[in-house]
CSV table of C-alpha atoms in Angstrom, one decimal:
chain,number,residue,atom,x,y,z
A,25,ASN,CA,-0.2,0.2,-0.3
A,26,TYR,CA,1.4,3.4,-0.9
A,27,SER,CA,1.3,6.9,0.4
A,28,LEU,CA,-0.4,10.3,-1.9
A,29,PRO,CA,3.9,11.7,-2.5
A,30,PHE,CA,2.5,15.4,-1.1
A,31,GLN,CA,1.6,16.7,1.6
A,32,GLY,CA,-1.7,19.4,1.5
A,33,ARG,CA,-4.6,18.5,-0.2
A,34,TRP,CA,-4.4,17.9,-3.9
A,35,THR,CA,-6.5,17.4,-6.7
A,36,VAL,CA,-6.5,13.8,-9.1
A,37,VAL,CA,-7.1,15.7,-12.5
A,38,ASN,CA,-6.5,12.8,-14.6
A,39,GLY,CA,-7.1,9.1,-13.8
A,40,GLY,CA,-8.5,5.7,-12.0
A,41,VAL,CA,-8.7,2.5,-12.0
A,42,ASP,CA,-10.9,1.8,-15.3
A,43,LYS,CA,-10.7,2.2,-18.7
A,44,ASP,CA,-13.5,5.6,-18.6
A,45,ALA,CA,-11.3,7.2,-15.5
A,46,SER,CA,-8.0,6.1,-16.4
A,47,HIS,CA,-5.1,8.4,-17.1
A,48,SER,CA,-3.9,6.5,-20.3
A,49,TRP,CA,-6.3,3.2,-21.3
A,50,GLY,CA,-3.9,2.4,-24.3
A,51,ILE,CA,-0.2,3.2,-23.0
A,52,PRO,CA,0.3,0.4,-20.7
A,53,THR,CA,2.7,1.7,-18.4
A,54,GLN,CA,0.0,5.2,-17.4
A,55,ARG,CA,-2.3,3.2,-17.8
A,56,TYR,CA,-3.1,3.5,-13.9
A,57,ALA,CA,-1.3,6.9,-13.5
A,58,TYR,CA,-2.0,9.4,-11.6
A,59,ASP,CA,-1.7,13.4,-12.3
A,60,PHE,CA,-2.0,16.4,-9.2
A,61,VAL,CA,-3.0,19.5,-9.0
A,62,ILE,CA,-3.8,21.7,-6.1
A,63,MET,CA,-6.6,23.5,-7.2
A,64,ASP,CA,-9.2,26.8,-5.2
A,65,GLU,CA,-12.5,26.6,-4.3
A,66,GLU,CA,-13.5,28.0,-7.8
A,67,GLY,CA,-11.4,25.7,-9.4
A,68,GLY,CA,-8.7,27.2,-10.9
A,69,THR,CA,-5.1,26.7,-10.4
A,70,CYS,CA,-3.2,28.9,-10.6
A,71,SER,CA,-3.8,33.5,-9.3
A,72,GLY,CA,-2.5,35.5,-12.0
A,73,ASP,CA,-1.6,35.7,-15.4
A,74,PRO,CA,-1.2,31.3,-16.4
A,75,THR,CA,1.2,31.7,-18.2
A,76,VAL,CA,3.5,32.8,-15.3
A,77,LEU,CA,5.1,29.1,-13.7
A,78,GLU,CA,5.1,30.5,-10.1
A,79,ASN,CA,1.2,31.7,-10.4
A,80,TYR,CA,0.4,27.8,-9.8
A,81,TYR,CA,-0.2,26.9,-6.1
A,82,CYS,CA,1.5,23.0,-7.1
A,83,TYR,CA,4.8,25.2,-8.0
A,84,GLY,CA,7.7,24.2,-6.1
A,85,LYS,CA,6.0,22.0,-3.6
A,86,GLU,CA,7.9,19.2,-1.8
A,87,VAL,CA,7.7,16.2,-2.8
A,88,LEU,CA,7.3,12.8,-0.6
A,89,ALA,CA,8.6,9.0,-1.2
A,90,PRO,CA,4.4,6.9,-1.5
A,91,ALA,CA,6.8,4.1,0.6
A,92,ASP,CA,9.6,3.2,1.4
A,93,GLY,CA,12.0,2.3,-1.2
A,94,VAL,CA,15.6,2.3,-2.9
A,95,VAL,CA,16.0,5.2,-5.6
A,96,VAL,CA,17.2,3.0,-9.3
A,97,ASP,CA,17.2,6.2,-11.5
A,98,ALA,CA,16.6,9.8,-11.3
A,99,LYS,CA,17.1,12.7,-13.2
A,100,ASP,CA,17.1,16.8,-12.8
A,101,HIS,CA,18.7,18.0,-15.2
A,102,TYR,CA,16.5,19.1,-17.7
A,103,LYS,CA,14.5,22.9,-18.0
A,104,ASP,CA,10.8,24.0,-17.1
A,105,SER,CA,8.5,23.5,-20.1
A,106,ARG,CA,7.0,27.0,-21.1
A,107,THR,CA,3.3,27.2,-19.9
A,108,TYR,CA,1.1,28.2,-23.1
A,109,GLY,CA,-2.1,28.1,-20.5
A,110,ASN,CA,-4.7,26.8,-23.3
A,111,GLY,CA,-3.9,23.7,-22.2
A,112,LYS,CA,-1.0,23.1,-25.1
A,113,THR,CA,2.2,22.1,-24.5
A,114,ASP,CA,5.9,23.0,-25.0
A,115,PRO,CA,6.9,21.9,-28.1
A,116,PHE,CA,10.6,22.0,-27.7
A,117,ILE,CA,10.5,18.9,-24.3
A,118,LYS,CA,13.6,16.1,-25.0
A,119,ASP,CA,11.4,13.6,-21.8
A,120,ILE,CA,7.8,13.5,-22.4
A,121,ARG,CA,9.0,12.9,-18.2
A,122,GLY,CA,11.1,15.4,-17.2
A,123,ASN,CA,12.6,15.6,-14.0
A,124,TYR,CA,12.1,12.0,-12.6
A,125,ILE,CA,12.4,9.8,-9.9
A,126,VAL,CA,12.2,6.1,-9.8
A,127,ILE,CA,12.1,3.7,-7.0
A,128,LYS,CA,12.5,0.6,-6.4
A,129,HIS,CA,9.6,-0.7,-3.9
A,130,GLY,CA,9.8,-5.0,-3.4
A,131,SER,CA,9.8,-7.2,-6.6
A,132,LYS,CA,8.6,-5.6,-9.5
A,133,GLU,CA,6.8,-2.2,-7.4
A,134,TYR,CA,8.5,0.5,-9.1
A,135,SER,CA,6.7,3.7,-8.7
A,136,VAL,CA,7.4,7.3,-10.6
A,137,ILE,CA,7.2,10.8,-9.5
A,138,ALA,CA,8.0,13.2,-13.3
A,139,HIS,CA,7.4,16.6,-14.2
A,140,LEU,CA,9.9,17.2,-11.2
A,141,LEU,CA,11.6,20.8,-10.7
A,142,PRO,CA,14.8,21.4,-12.2
A,143,HIS,CA,17.6,21.0,-9.7
A,144,SER,CA,15.0,20.3,-6.6
A,145,LEU,CA,15.8,16.5,-6.7
A,146,LYS,CA,17.2,15.1,-2.7
A,147,VAL,CA,17.8,12.0,-3.6
A,148,LYS,CA,20.2,9.9,-6.2
A,149,ILE,CA,20.5,6.9,-7.6
A,150,GLY,CA,21.4,3.9,-4.6
A,151,ASP,CA,20.1,6.3,-2.6
A,152,LYS,CA,17.3,4.6,0.5
A,153,VAL,CA,14.0,6.5,1.1
A,154,LYS,CA,11.8,6.0,3.3
A,155,ARG,CA,8.0,6.5,3.1
A,156,GLY,CA,6.9,10.3,4.0
A,157,GLU,CA,10.6,11.3,3.4
A,158,ILE,CA,10.9,14.8,1.1
A,159,ILE,CA,12.5,12.9,-2.3
A,160,ALA,CA,12.0,16.7,-4.1
A,161,LYS,CA,9.8,19.5,-5.6
A,162,CYS,CA,7.1,20.0,-7.6
A,163,GLY,CA,7.8,21.6,-11.2
A,164,ASN,CA,6.3,21.8,-15.1
A,165,SER,CA,9.6,19.6,-16.7
A,166,GLY,CA,8.2,17.4,-19.5
A,167,ASN,CA,5.4,16.9,-21.7
A,168,THR,CA,3.1,18.8,-19.4
A,169,THR,CA,0.2,21.9,-20.0
A,170,GLU,CA,0.6,23.8,-16.4
A,171,PRO,CA,2.4,22.5,-13.1
A,172,HIS,CA,1.6,18.7,-11.7
A,173,ILE,CA,2.7,15.7,-10.4
A,174,HIS,CA,2.7,13.3,-12.2
A,175,PHE,CA,2.4,9.0,-10.2
A,176,GLN,CA,2.6,5.3,-10.9
A,177,ILE,CA,3.3,2.1,-10.0
A,178,GLN,CA,4.6,-0.1,-12.6
A,179,ASP,CA,5.9,-3.5,-12.7
A,180,GLY,CA,9.5,-2.8,-14.2
A,181,ARG,CA,12.2,-0.2,-14.0
A,182,SER,CA,11.7,1.2,-17.5
A,183,PHE,CA,9.2,4.0,-17.9
A,184,LEU,CA,8.2,2.5,-22.7
A,185,ALA,CA,8.3,-1.0,-21.6
A,186,SER,CA,6.7,-2.2,-18.2
A,187,ALA,CA,3.1,-2.7,-17.1
A,188,GLY,CA,1.5,-0.3,-16.1
A,189,LEU,CA,-0.1,-1.6,-11.6
A,190,PRO,CA,-2.7,-0.1,-9.6
A,191,ILE,CA,-2.4,1.7,-6.6
A,192,CYS,CA,-3.7,1.3,-3.3
A,193,PHE,CA,-3.7,4.3,-1.5
A,194,LYS,CA,-4.3,3.7,3.1
A,195,ASP,CA,-4.6,6.2,5.4
A,196,ILE,CA,-5.0,9.2,3.5
A,197,GLN,CA,-8.8,10.4,2.5
A,198,GLN,CA,-10.9,11.9,-0.3
A,199,GLU,CA,-14.5,14.1,-1.2
A,200,PRO,CA,-15.7,15.5,-4.3
A,201,ILE,CA,-14.5,18.6,-5.0
A,202,GLN,CA,-17.2,21.4,-5.8
A,203,ASN,CA,-16.5,23.4,-9.0
A,204,TYR,CA,-14.3,20.4,-11.1
A,205,HIS,CA,-16.4,21.4,-13.9
A,206,LYS,CA,-15.0,24.4,-14.1
A,207,PHE,CA,-11.6,22.9,-14.5
A,208,ASP,CA,-12.5,20.0,-17.1
A,209,PRO,CA,-15.5,19.6,-18.9
A,210,ARG,CA,-15.3,16.6,-19.1
A,211,PRO,CA,-17.8,13.6,-16.9
A,212,LEU,CA,-17.0,12.6,-13.8
A,213,PRO,CA,-16.3,8.8,-13.0
A,214,LYS,CA,-19.3,6.9,-10.8
A,215,PRO,CA,-18.2,7.0,-7.5
A,216,LEU,CA,-15.8,4.5,-6.0
A,217,GLU,CA,-16.9,2.4,-3.6
A,218,GLU,CA,-16.9,4.1,0.7
A,219,GLY,CA,-13.7,2.7,2.7
A,220,SER,CA,-11.9,2.1,-1.3
A,221,PRO,CA,-7.8,1.5,-1.7
A,222,PHE,CA,-8.4,3.6,-4.7
A,223,ILE,CA,-8.4,7.2,-5.5
A,224,GLN,CA,-9.9,9.0,-9.0
A,225,ARG,CA,-9.9,12.4,-11.1
A,226,GLY,CA,-12.1,15.2,-9.9
A,227,ASN,CA,-11.5,14.4,-5.9
A,228,LEU,CA,-10.2,16.3,-3.6
A,229,VAL,CA,-7.2,14.2,-1.6
A,230,GLY,CA,-4.7,13.7,1.1
A,231,ASN,CA,-2.9,11.6,3.3
A,232,ILE,CA,-4.4,11.0,7.7
A,233,ILE,CA,-1.4,10.6,8.9
A,234,GLY,CA,1.7,12.8,9.4
A,235,MET,CA,4.9,11.6,7.5
A,236,ALA,CA,8.8,11.9,8.1
A,237,LYS,CA,10.8,14.5,6.5
A,238,ARG,CA,14.5,13.3,5.1
C-alpha cells in the first residue's frame, strides 16, 4: 500500500482504476497513473497570469516518497517547460517525463514521479528512502500543460516497456471537489465505494497521518 506523494490536499485531474477514468488506458505503463494539482474553491489552479509558472499553487511544493524503497533512476537537469495557459504543451521537450525519480519498492514494484522542478532532487541513484521523505519539488518539466505531479506504479524499471499497476493507497482521505467542472468539462467517473483504497479524477485527496521529513 502507498501514501500520496505530497503534503496537504491535492486534486486528482487524471487517473482511476477503470477504462473510463484511466489516465491513459491505451498506454500500458500509464494505465493506472495519476496527475495531481492544487485547486482552489473556484476550480482554478493558479492565481494571476497562467503563463507564469510561479503563479500555480502546486509549483515548488515538496514531493514525498510514497513508500520505503531504493532510488534506481533519476534525472534532474531538464528545464521547466513553457506553460501557455491554453492546454497546449511545449513542443521543444526532450523527455516526456522531464525530471523524474524511479523508486524500487519490492519485486516488480517501481514508482515513477515525474515533472519535477529542475535541480530540486534531494536523492540520487542508490539512495534508500523512507515513506514520507522529501525527495524533490513539483515543477513543470517534460510533457505538461501546467505544473503538476505525475505518479504511477509499474512492474519494471523501464518507463516504456513496463506494465502499469493499480495503486492501493492507505491512510488517505478523499472527497469530490467543488467546481471541478470549471477546470475539466469531461463527465466524472461514477463514485468509488466508501473505504475504497483507490482514488480517481475529480476527487480531493490527502494523507491522513503525518509523515517524517528528510
